[in-house]
Coordinates of C-alpha atoms in Angstrom, one line a residue:
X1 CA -15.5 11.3 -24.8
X2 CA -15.2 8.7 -21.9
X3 CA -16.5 5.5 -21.7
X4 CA -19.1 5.9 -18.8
X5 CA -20.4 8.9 -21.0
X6 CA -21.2 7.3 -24.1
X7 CA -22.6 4.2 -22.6
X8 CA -25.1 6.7 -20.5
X9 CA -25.9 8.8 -24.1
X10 CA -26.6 5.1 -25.8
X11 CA -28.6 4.3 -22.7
X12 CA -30.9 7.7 -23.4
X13 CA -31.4 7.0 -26.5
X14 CA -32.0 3.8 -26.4
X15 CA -34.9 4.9 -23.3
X16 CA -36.3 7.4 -26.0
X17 CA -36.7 5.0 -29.2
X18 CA -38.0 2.3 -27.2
X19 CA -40.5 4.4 -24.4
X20 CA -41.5 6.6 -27.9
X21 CA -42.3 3.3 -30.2
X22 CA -43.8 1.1 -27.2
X23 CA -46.0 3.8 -26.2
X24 CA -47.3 5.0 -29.1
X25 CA -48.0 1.8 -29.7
X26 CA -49.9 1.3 -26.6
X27 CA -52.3 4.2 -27.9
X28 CA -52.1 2.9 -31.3
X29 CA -54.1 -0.4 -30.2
X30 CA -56.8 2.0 -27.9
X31 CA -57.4 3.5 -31.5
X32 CA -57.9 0.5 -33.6
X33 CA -60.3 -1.3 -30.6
X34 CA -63.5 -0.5 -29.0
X35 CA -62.7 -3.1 -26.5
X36 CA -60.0 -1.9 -25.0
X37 CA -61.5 1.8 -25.4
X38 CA -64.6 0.6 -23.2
X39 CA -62.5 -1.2 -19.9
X40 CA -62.2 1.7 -17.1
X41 CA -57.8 0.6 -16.7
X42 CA -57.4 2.3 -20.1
X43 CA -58.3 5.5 -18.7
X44 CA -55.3 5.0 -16.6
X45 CA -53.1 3.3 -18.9
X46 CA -53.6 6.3 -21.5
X47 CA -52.8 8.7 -19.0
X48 CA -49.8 6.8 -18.3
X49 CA -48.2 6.3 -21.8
X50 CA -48.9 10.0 -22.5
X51 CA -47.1 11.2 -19.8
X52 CA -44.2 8.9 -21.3
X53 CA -44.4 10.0 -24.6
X54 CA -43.6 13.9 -23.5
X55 CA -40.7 12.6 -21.5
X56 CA -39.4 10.7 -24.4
X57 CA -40.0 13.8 -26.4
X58 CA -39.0 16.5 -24.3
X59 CA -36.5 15.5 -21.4
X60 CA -34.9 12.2 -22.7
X61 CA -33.1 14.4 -25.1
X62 CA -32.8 17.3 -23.3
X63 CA -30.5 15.4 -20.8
X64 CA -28.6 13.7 -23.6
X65 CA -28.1 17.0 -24.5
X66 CA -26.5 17.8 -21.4
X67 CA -24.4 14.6 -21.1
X68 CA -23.0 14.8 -24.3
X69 CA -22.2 18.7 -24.5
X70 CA -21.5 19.0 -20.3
X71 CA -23.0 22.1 -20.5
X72 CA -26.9 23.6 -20.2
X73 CA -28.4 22.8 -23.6
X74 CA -30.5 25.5 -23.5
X75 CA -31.6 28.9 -22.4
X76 CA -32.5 29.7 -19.0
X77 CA -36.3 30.0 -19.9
X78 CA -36.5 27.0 -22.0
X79 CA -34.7 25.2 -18.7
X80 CA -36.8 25.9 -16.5
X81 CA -39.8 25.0 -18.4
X82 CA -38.4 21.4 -19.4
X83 CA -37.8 20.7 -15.4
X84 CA -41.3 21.6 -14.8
X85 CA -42.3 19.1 -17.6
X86 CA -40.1 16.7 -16.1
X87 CA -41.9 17.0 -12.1
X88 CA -45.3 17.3 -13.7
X89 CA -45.3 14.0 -16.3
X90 CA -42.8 11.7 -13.8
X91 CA -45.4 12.8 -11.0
X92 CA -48.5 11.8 -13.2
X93 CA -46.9 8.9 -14.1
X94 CA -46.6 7.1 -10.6
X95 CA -49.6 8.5 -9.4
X96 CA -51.2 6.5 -12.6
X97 CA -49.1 3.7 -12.0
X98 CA -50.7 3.9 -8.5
X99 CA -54.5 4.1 -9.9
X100 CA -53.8 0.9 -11.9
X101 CA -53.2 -1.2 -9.1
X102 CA -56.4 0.1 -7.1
X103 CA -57.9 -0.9 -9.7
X104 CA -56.9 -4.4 -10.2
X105 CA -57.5 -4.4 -6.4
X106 CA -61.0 -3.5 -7.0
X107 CA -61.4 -6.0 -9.6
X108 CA -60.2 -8.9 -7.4
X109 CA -61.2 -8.2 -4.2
X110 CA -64.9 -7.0 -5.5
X111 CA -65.7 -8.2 -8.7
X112 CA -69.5 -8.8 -8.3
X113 CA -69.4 -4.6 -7.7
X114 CA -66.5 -3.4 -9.7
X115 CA -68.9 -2.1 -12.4
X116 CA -70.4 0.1 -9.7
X117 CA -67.5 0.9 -7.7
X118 CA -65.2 2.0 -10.5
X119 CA -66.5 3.6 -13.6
X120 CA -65.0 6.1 -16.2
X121 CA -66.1 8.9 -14.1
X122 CA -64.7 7.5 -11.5
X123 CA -61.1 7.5 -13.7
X124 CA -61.5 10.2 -14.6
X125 CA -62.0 12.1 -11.1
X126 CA -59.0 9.6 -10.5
X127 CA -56.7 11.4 -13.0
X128 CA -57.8 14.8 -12.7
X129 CA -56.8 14.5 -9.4
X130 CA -53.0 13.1 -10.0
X131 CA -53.0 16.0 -12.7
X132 CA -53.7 18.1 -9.9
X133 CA -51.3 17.0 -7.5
X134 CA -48.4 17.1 -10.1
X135 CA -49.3 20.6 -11.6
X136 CA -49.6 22.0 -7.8
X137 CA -46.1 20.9 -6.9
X138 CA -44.6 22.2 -11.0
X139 CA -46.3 25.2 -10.4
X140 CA -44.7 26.0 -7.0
X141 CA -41.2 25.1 -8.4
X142 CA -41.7 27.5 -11.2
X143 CA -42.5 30.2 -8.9
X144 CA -39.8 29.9 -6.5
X145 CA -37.6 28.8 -9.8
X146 CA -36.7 25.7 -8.5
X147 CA -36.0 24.8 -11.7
X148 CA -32.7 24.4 -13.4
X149 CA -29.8 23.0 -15.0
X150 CA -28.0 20.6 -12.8
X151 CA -24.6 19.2 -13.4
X152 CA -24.6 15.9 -11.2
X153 CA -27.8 14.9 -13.6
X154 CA -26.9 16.7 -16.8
X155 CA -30.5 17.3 -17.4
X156 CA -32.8 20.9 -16.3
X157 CA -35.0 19.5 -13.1
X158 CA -35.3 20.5 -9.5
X159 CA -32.4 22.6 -8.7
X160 CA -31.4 24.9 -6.3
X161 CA -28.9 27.4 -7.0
X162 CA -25.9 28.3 -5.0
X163 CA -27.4 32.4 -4.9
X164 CA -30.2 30.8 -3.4
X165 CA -28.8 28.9 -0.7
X166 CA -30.7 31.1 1.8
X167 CA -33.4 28.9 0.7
X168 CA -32.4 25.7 1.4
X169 CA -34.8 24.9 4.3
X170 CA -37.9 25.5 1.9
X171 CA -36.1 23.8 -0.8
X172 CA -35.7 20.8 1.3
X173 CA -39.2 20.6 2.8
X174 CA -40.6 20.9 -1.1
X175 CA -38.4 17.9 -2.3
X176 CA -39.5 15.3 0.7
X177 CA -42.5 16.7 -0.3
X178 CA -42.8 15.8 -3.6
X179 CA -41.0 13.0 -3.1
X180 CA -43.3 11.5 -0.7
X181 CA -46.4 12.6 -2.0
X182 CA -45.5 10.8 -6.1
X183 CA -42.9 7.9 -5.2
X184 CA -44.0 7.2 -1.6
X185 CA -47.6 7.6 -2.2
X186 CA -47.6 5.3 -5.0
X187 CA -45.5 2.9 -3.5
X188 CA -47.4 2.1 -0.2
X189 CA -50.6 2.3 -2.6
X190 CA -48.7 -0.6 -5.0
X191 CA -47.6 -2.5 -1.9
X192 CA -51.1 -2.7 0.1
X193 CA -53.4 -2.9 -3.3
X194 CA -51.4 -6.0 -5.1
X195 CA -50.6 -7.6 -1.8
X196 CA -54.6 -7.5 -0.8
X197 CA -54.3 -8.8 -4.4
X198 CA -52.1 -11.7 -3.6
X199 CA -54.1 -12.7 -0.9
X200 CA -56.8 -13.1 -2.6
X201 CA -55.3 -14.9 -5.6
X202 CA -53.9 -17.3 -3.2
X203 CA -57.0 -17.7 -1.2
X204 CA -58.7 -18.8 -4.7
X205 CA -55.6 -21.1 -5.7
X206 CA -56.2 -23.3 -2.6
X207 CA -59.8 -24.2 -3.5
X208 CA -59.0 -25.0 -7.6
X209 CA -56.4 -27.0 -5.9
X210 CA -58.9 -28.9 -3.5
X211 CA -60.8 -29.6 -6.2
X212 CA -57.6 -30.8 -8.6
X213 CA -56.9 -33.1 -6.0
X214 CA -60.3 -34.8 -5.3
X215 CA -60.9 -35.1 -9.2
X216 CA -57.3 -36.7 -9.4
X217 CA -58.2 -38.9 -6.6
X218 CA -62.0 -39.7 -8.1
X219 CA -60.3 -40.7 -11.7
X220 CA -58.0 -43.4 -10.6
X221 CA -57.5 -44.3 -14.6
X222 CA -55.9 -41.4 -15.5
X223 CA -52.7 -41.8 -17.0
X224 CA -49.8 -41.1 -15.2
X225 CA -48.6 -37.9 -17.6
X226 CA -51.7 -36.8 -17.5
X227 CA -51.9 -36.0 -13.5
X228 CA -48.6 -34.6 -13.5
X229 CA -49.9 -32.0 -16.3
X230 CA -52.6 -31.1 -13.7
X231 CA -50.1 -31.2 -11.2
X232 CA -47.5 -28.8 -13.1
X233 CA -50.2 -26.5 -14.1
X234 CA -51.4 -26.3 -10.4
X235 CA -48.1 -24.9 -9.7
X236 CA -47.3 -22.5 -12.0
X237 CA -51.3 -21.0 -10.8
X238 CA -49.5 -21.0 -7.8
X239 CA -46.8 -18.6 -8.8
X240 CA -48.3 -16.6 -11.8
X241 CA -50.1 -14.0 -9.6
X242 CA -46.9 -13.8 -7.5
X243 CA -44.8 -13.4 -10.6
X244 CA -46.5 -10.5 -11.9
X245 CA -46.7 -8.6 -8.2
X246 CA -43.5 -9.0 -8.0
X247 CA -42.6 -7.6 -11.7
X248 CA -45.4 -4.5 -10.7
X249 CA -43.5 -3.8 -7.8
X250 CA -39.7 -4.8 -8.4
X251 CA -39.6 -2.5 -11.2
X252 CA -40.8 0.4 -9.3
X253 CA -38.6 0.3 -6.9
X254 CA -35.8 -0.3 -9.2
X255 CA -36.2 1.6 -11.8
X256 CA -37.5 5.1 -9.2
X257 CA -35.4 4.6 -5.7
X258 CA -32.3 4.9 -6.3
X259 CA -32.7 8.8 -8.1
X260 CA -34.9 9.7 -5.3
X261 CA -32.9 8.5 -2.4
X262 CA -29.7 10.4 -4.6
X263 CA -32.1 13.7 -4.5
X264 CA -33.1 13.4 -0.8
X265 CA -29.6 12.3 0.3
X266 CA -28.1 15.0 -1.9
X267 CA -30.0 17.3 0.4
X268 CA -27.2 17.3 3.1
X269 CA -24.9 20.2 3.0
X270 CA -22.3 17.4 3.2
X271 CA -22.6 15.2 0.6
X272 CA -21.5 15.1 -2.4
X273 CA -23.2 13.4 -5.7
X274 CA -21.3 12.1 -8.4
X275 CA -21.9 13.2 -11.8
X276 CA -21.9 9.9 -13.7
X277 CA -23.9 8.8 -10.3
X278 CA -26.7 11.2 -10.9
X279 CA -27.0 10.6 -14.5
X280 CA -26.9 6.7 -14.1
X281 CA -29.7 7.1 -11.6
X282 CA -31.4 9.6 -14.1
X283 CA -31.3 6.8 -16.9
X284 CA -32.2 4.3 -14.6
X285 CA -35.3 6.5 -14.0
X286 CA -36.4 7.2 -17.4
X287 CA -36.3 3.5 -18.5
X288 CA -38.9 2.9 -16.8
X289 CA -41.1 5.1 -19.0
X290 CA -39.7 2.3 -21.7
X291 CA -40.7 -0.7 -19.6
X292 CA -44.3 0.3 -18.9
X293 CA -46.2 -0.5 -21.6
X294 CA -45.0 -4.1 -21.4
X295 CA -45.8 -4.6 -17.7
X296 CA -49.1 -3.1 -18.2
X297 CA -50.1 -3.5 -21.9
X298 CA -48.3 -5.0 -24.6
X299 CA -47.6 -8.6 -23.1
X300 CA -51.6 -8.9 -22.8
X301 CA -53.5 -11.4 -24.8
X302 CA -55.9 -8.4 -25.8
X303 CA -53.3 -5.5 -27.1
X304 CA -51.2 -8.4 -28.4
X305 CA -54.2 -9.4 -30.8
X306 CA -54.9 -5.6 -31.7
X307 CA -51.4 -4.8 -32.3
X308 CA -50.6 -8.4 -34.4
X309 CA -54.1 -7.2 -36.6
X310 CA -52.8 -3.7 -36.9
X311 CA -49.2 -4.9 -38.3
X312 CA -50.8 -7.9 -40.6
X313 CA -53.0 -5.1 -42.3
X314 CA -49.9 -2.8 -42.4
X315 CA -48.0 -5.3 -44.3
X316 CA -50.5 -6.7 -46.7
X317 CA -51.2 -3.2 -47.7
X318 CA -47.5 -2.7 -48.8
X319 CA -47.8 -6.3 -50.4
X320 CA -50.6 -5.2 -52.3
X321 CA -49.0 -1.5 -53.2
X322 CA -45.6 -3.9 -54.0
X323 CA -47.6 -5.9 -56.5
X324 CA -49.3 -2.9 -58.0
X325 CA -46.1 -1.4 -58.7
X326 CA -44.5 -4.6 -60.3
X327 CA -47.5 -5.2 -62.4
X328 CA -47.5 -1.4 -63.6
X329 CA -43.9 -1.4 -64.3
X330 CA -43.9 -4.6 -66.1
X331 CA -47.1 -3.1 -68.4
X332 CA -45.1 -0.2 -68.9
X333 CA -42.3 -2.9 -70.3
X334 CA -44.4 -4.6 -72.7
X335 CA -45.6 -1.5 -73.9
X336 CA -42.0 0.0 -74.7
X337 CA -40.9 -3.5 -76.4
X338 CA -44.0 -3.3 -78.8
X339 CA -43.4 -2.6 -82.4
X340 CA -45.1 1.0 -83.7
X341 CA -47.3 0.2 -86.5
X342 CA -46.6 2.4 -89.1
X343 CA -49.8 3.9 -91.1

């Protein structure tokens, strides 16, 4: 085994674990609160980690399969049906990570109507709609059987076979297709949403900062350390709602351009994808299933309390089942070491 091939197998398992554990977490915390159950986002952000889960289950190690054997890991049926898995939960998942954000654009940029404007029917018509969308495009690959084992990406996804070539015009006009219609769609949805965002955020940072600096001028006895608390704080207002934008939309487009530019560019007759290209492009496409629930769950105030409360009342009952079974054992102790009275 090369080097490049067993750092990309411990990069797909490592994707796996982590997008399995940090998602089912994610719907381990909708379980345990009513809160979060009740806010319209977790309509999207369920949708979202399920559609991880099943490619942590199902493709994740059906394309370390492939990388480590070199070879299709399975049959052709059971191939074709794991690639359209693969364009139906990838698909779902941009499209939800697309909802989110018009969402949070709602939120910000109407908040005195965002309880009329966006409701869980509204979600749901939301998702039922990017379920649509990516079961229209896996159902057309499945009937042209678009779907296959393909050695640049050592996994079974959109493939065209060399029989098939004739086909290559409709081939092509389906992958900018789907292409367009999950990671361009969602992108220019991410960019104008967060940005409108920004603006806003901004727009509201200016006036707290008016205010800040009238009050600081009003309360000329203010100590020193004191101002330049208010001062720091200011800033870092300042650059929060940038921060996160940025982390929205950074990861994104690093973790999902460079396989899709590979697939489109891979369209040419004429060029030629490397194998450990495709498959680093691959992993660099599933981690992102692994990075999700932090961006939008898990480093919240809210699922961090529900998670912390789920794992305090996890460990205190093993404590308690810990102490029962010391306290039985040492019974069962005293009882051997007594003396049998004889009658």
């Amino acid at each position: 085994m090369s080097i490049p091939d067993f750092l990309l197998e411990v990069s797909l398992v490592a994707s796996a674990v982590v997008s399995f554990v940090t998602n089912v977490s994610v719907l381990l915390c909708f379980t345990q609160s009513a809160e979060l159950r009740s806010h319209v986002p977790g309509v999207f952000v369920l949708n979202l980690s399920c559609s991880n889960i099943l490619l942590a289950l199902i493709n994740m190690p059906a394309t370390f399969l492939g990388v480590a054997t070199r070879a299709q890991p399975f049959g052709d049926l059971l191939c074709r049906a794991v690639s359209f898995s693969e364009t139906f939960f990838s698909s779902n998942a941009m499209l939800s990570m697309a909802a989110l954000s018009v969402d949070r654009w709602v939120a910000v940029v109407f908040p005195l109507r965002y309880s009329s404007k966006m409701r869980h029917r509204d979600a749901a018509r939301i998702v039922a709609g990017s379920w649509l969308q990516s079961l229209t495009f896996s159902l057309v690959q499945l009937m042209m059987d678009w779907g296959g084992y393909s050695h640049t990406y050592a996994s079974c996804t959109v493939h065209l076979d060399a029989v098939r070539a004739s086909q290559l015009s409709a081939y092509a006009t389906f992958t900018v297709l789907l292409h367009c219609s999950s990671f361009g769609l969602s992108l220019l949805v991410l960019c104008v949403a967060y940005l409108k965002v920004l603006r806003v955020a901004r727009s509201h940072c200016k006036r707290i900062d008016v205010i800040t600096v009238q009050a600081l001028l009003l309360l000329v006895d203010m100590h020193p350390r004191v101002k330049e608390r208010c001062l720091s704080q200011q800033r870092k207002r300042r650059q929060r709602a940038a921060k996160k934008i940025c982390i929205f939309i950074g990861s994104f487009i690093l973790c999902f351009s460079p396989y899709v530019i590979t697939r489109l560019v891979e369209l040419s007759p004429s060029v030629h994808v490397p194998r450990h290209w495709g498959i680093a492009t691959k992993c660099l496409f599933f981690t992102k299933a692994s990075s999700d629930p932090f961006v939008y769950c898990l480093l919240r105030h809210q699922y961090r309390k529900v998670l912390v409360g789920v794992i305090s009342r996890v460990v205190r009952k093993d404590r308690y089942f810990l102490s029962m079974n010391s306290t039985s054992s040492m019974w069962d102790t005293t009882y051997e070491n007594c003396p049998v009275r004889i009658t």
